[in-house]
Coordinates of C-alpha atoms in Angstrom, one line a residue:
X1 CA -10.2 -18.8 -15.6
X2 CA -12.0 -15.9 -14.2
X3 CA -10.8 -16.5 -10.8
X4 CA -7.3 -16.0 -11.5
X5 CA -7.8 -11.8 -10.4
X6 CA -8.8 -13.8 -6.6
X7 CA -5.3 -14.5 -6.3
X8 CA -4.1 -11.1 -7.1
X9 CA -2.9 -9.1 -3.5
X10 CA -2.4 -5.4 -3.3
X11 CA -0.9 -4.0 -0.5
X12 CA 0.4 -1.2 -2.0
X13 CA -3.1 0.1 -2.6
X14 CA -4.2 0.6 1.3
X15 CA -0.6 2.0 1.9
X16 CA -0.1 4.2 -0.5
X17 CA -3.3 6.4 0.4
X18 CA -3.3 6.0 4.0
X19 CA 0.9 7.5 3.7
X20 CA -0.1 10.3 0.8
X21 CA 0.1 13.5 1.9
X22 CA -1.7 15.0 -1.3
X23 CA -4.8 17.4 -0.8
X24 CA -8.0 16.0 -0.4
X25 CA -11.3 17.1 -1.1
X26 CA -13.9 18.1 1.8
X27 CA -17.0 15.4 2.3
X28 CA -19.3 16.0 -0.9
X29 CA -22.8 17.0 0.4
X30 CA -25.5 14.8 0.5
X31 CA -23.8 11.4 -0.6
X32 CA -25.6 8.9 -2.4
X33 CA -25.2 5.2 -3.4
X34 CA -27.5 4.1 -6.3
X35 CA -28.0 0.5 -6.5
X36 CA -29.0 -0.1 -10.3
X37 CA -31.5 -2.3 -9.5
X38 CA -34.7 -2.8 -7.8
X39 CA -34.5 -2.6 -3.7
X40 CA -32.8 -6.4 -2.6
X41 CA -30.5 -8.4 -4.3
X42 CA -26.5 -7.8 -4.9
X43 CA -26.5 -4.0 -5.8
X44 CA -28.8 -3.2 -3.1
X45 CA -26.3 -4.9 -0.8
X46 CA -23.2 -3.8 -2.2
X47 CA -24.9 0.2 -1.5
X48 CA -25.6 -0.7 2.0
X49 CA -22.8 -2.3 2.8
X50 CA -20.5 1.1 1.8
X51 CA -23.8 3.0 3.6
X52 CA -23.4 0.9 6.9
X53 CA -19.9 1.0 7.1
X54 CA -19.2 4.4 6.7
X55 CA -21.7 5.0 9.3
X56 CA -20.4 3.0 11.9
X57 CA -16.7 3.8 11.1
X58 CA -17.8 7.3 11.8
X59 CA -16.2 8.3 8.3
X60 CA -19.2 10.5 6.9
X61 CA -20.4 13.4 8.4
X62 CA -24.2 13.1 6.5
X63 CA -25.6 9.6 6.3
X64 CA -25.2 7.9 2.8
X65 CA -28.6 7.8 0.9
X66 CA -29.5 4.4 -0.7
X67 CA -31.4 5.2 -4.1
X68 CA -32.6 2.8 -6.6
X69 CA -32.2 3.2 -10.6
X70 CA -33.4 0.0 -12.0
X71 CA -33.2 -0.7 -15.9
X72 CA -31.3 -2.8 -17.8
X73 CA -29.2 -4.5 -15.3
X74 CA -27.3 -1.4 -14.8
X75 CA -27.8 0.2 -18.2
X76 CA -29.8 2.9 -17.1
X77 CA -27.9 4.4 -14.1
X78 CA -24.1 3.5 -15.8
X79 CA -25.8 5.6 -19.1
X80 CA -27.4 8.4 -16.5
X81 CA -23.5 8.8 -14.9
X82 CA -21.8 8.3 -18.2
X83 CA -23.8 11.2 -20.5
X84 CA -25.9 13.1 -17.5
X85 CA -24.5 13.0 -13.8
X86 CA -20.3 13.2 -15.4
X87 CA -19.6 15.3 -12.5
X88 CA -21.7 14.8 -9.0
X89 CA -18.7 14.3 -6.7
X90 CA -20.7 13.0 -3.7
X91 CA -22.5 10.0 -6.1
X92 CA -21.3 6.4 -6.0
X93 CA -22.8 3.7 -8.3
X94 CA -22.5 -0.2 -7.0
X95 CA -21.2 -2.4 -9.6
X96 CA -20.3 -6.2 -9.8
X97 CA -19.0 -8.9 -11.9
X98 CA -22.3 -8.6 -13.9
X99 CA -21.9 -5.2 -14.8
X100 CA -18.8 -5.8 -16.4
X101 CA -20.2 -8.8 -18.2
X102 CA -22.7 -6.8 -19.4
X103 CA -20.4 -3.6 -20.7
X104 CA -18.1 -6.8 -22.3
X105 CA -21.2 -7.8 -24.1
X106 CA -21.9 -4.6 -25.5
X107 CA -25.4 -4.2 -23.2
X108 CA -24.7 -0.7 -22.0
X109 CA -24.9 0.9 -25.6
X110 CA -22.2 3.7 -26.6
X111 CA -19.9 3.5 -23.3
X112 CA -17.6 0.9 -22.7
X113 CA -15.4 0.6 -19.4
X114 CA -13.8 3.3 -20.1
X115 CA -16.4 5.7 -19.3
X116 CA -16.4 6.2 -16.0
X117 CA -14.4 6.7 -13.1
X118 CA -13.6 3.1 -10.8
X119 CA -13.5 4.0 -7.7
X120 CA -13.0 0.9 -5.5
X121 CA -14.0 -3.0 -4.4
X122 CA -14.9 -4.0 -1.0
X123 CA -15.2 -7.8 -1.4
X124 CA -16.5 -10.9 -3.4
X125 CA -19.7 -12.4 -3.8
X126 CA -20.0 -15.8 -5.8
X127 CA -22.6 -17.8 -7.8
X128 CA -25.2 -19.9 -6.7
X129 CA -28.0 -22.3 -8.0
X130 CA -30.9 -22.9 -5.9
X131 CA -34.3 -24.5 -6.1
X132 CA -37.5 -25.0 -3.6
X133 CA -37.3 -27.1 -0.9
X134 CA -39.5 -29.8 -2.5
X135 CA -37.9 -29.5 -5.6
X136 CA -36.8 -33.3 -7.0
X137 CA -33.1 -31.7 -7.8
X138 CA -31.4 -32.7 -4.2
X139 CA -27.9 -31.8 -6.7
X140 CA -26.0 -30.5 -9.4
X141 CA -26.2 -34.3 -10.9
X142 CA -30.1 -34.1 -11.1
X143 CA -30.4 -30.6 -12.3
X144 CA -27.8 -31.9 -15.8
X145 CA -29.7 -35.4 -16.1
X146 CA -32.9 -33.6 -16.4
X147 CA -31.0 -31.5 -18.8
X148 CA -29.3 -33.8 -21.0
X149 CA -32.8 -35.5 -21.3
X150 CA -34.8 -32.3 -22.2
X151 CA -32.8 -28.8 -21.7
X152 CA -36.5 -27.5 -21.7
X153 CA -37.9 -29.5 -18.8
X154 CA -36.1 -26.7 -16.5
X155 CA -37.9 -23.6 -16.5
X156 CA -34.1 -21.4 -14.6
X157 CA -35.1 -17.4 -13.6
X158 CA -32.4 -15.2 -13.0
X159 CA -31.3 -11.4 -13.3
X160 CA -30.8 -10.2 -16.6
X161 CA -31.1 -11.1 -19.8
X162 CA -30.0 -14.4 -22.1
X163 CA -26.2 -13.7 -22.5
X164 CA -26.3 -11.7 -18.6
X165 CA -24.4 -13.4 -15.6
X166 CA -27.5 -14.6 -14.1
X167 CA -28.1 -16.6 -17.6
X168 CA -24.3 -17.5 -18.0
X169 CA -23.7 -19.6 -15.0
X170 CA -26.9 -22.2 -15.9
X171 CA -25.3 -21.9 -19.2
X172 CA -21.7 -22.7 -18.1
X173 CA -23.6 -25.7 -16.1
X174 CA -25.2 -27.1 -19.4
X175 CA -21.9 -26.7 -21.3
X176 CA -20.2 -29.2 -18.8
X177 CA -23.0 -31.4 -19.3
X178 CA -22.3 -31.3 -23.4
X179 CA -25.9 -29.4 -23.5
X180 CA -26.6 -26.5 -26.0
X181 CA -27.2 -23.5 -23.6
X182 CA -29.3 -21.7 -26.2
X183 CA -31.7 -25.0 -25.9
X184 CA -32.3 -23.7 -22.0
X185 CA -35.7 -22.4 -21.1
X186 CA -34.6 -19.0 -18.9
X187 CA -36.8 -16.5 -17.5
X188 CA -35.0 -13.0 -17.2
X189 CA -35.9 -10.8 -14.5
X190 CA -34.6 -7.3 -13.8
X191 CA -32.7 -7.7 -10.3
X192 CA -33.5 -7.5 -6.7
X193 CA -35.0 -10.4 -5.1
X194 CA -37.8 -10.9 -8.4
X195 CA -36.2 -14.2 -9.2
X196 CA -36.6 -15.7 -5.5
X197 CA -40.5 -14.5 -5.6
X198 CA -41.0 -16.4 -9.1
X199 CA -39.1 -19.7 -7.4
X200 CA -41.3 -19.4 -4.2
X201 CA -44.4 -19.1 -6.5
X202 CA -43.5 -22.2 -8.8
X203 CA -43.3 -20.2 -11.6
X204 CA -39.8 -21.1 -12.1
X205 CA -37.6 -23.8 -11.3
X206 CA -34.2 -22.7 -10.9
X207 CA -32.8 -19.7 -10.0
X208 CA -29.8 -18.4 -10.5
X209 CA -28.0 -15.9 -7.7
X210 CA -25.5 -15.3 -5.3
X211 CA -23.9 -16.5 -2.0
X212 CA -24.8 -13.2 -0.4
X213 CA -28.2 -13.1 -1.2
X214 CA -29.0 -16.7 0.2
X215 CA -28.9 -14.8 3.6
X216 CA -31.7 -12.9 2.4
X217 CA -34.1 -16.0 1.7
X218 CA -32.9 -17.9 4.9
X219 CA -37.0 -17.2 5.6
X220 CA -38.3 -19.0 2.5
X221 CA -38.2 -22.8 1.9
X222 CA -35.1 -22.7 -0.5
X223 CA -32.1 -25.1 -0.8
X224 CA -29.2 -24.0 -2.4
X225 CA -27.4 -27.0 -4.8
X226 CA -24.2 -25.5 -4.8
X227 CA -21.7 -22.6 -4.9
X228 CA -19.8 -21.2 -7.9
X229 CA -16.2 -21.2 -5.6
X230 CA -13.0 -22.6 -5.9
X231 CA -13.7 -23.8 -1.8
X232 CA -16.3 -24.2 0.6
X233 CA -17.7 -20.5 2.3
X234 CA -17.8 -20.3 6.1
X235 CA -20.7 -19.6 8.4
X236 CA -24.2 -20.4 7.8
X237 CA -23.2 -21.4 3.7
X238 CA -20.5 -24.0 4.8
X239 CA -22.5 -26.6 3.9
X240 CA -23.7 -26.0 0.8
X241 CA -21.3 -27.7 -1.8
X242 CA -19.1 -26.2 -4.3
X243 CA -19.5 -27.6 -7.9
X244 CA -16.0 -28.5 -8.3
X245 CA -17.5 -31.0 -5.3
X246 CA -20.1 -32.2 -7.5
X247 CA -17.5 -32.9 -10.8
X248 CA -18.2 -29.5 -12.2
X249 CA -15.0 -27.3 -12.5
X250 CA -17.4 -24.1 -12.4
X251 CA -16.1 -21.0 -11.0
X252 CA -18.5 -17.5 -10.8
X253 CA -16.8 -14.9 -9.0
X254 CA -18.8 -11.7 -8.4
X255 CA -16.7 -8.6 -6.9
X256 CA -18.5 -5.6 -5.7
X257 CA -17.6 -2.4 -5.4
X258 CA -18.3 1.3 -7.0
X259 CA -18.0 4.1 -9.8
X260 CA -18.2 7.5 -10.0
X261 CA -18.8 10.0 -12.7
X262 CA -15.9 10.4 -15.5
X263 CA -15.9 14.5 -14.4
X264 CA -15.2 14.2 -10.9
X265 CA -12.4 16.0 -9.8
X266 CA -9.2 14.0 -9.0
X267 CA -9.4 15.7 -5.4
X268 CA -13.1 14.1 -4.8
X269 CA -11.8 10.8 -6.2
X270 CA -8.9 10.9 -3.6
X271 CA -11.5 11.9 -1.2
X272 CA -13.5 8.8 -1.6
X273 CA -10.1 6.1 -1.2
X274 CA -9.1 7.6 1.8
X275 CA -12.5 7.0 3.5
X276 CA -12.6 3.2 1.6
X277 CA -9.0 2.9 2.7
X278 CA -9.7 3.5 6.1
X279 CA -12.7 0.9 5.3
X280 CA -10.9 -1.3 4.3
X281 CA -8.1 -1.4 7.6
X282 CA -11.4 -1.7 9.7
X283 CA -11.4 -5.5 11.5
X284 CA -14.8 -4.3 12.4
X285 CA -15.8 -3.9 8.8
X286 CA -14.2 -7.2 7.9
X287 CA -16.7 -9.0 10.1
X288 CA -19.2 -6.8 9.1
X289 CA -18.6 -8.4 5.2
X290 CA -18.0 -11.9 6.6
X291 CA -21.6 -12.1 8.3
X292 CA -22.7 -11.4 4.9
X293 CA -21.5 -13.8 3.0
X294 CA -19.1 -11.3 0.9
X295 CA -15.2 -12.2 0.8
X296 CA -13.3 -9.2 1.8
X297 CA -11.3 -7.9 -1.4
X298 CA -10.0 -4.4 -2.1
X299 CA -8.7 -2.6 -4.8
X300 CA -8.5 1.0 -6.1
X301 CA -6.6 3.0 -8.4
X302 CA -4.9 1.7 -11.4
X303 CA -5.0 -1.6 -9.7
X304 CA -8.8 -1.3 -10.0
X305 CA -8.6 0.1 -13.3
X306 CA -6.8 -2.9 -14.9
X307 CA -8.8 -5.3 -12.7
X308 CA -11.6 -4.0 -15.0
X309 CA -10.2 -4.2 -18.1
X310 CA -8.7 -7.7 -17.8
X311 CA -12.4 -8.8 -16.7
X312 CA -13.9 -7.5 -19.4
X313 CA -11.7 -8.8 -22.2
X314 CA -12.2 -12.0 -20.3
X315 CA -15.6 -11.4 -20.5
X316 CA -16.0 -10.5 -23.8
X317 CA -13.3 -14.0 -24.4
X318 CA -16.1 -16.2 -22.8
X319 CA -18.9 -13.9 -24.8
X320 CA -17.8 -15.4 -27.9
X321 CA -17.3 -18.7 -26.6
X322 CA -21.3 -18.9 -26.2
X323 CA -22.1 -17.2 -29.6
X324 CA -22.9 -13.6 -27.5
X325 CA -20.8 -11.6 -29.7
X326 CA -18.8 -11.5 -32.5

């Protein structure tokens, strides 16, 4: 299902710029990264990871700023680039698989995913469910028993909304466990690392996240129940299980990467995939992904452009499914 873009390789992509001889643009001043979000959590990594890598690549003259623009799981900033910022050349926004749930579900108001410019992915993230260390779920088995018995005996936190991808994957969990997921008991948070706090403070039971961000709460008594891949990860999350393990054929694939505004020049857009181009070719940058949990994966270009689409009619597909639109 939604893993099916995994399998997708682009060479051409990372070729194709390196070889064009077509004019670039100079560095934009002052480059920023906003993470939509409050400060933790996946768009504060994905920021940070284009932040640290450019640094240490040497591929920006001025340091990338890291801002924050929290509100409605990406609403706000995607509606601040769409109608406001159209043109700021030296502005990135992070996005994920949850922003593009979100546009497919018709969260960011008047602009779709065709209203703004996709600039490129630098890896993969994937879905997790974890609970407290003295939490009575030891697995996936426990968490749908308790389920099937009373869908409200689960209190499940998570970022965004009923109907957003912090909701959907305890939802796709209690539709393989023949449980009505509008029966579940979910507290929505806005993003960042809110969800973890409310876990850690038994206020809820669950929570809902990703692989990266288990790095992040290696500090706090946690215990992740399993991981939303097709495989096992590597490093410190190889042994957590994957639900397909535990008899649940549950995939949550989260890419990350960035937008820009639908104004900015062509130049200033070729600017930017040269320097993720050379990024991407970086072994050093590779390893800098891996020891955080994120998959390396890049695409640009039309590539990118019907990567998005596909996701979000697939999106919008699995919308309907749960009664999320019509």
């Amino acid at each position: 299902m939604i893993t099916c873009f995994l399998r997708r390789i682009l060479p051409l992509s990372l070729a194709v710029l390196l070889a064009s001889g077509s004019v670039l643009a100079g560095e934009p001043s002052r480059p920023e990264c906003i993470a939509p979000s409050k400060p933790g959590g996946g768009f504060d990594l994905t920021c940070k990871l284009a932040q640290a890598g450019f640094k240490d690549e040497g591929l920006l003259k001025s340091p990338m700023r890291v801002t924050y623009m929290p509100g409605g799981i990406g609403a706000v900033a995607y509606n601040s680039i769409a109608a406001n910022r159209r043109a700021e050349p030296g502005t990135l926004v992070a996005f994920s698989g949850a922003s593009l749930l979100n546009l497919a579900l018709g969260k960011y108001g008047r602009f779709d995913e065709t209203a703004v410019k996709w600039l490129a992915t630098v890896g993969n993230d994937y879905g997790t469910l974890a609970v407290r260390d003295d939490s009575p779920y030891k697995n996936l088995d426990d968490v749908v028993q308790a389920l099937k018995k009373d869908p409200k005996s689960i209190v499940v936190g998570g970022g965004g909304s009923v109907g957003g991808q912090g909701w959907v994957k305890i939802a796709l969990l209690a539709r393989a466990a023949g449980v009505d997921p509008r029966e579940l008991r979910y507290a929505a948070f806005e993003g960042g690392a809110e969800h973890y706090m409310a876990l850690m403070g038994g206020h809820v039971d669950l929570v809902t996240g990703s692989a990266s961000e288990i790095r992040a709460q290696q500090g706090n008594k946690i215990r992740t129940l399993a991981i939303f891949s097709e495989e096992r990860l590597g490093g410190d999350l190889a042994s957590i299980p994957t639900a397909r393990e535990q008899g649940y054929e549950i995939q949550w694939p989260l890419i990350r990467g960035y937008f820009l505004g639908p104004d900015v020049k062509e130049e200033d857009v070729a600017w930017w995939q040269e320097r993720f181009a050379k990024l991407a070719a970086s072994s050093d940058f590779q390893t800098y992904l891996a020891d955080r949990d994120v998959l390396p994966y890049y695409v640009t270009g039309p590539e990118l452009d019907a990567l998005v689409k596909s996701q979000v009619a697939e999106y919008r597909k699995l919308g309907r499914e749960f009664g999320l639109v019509e």
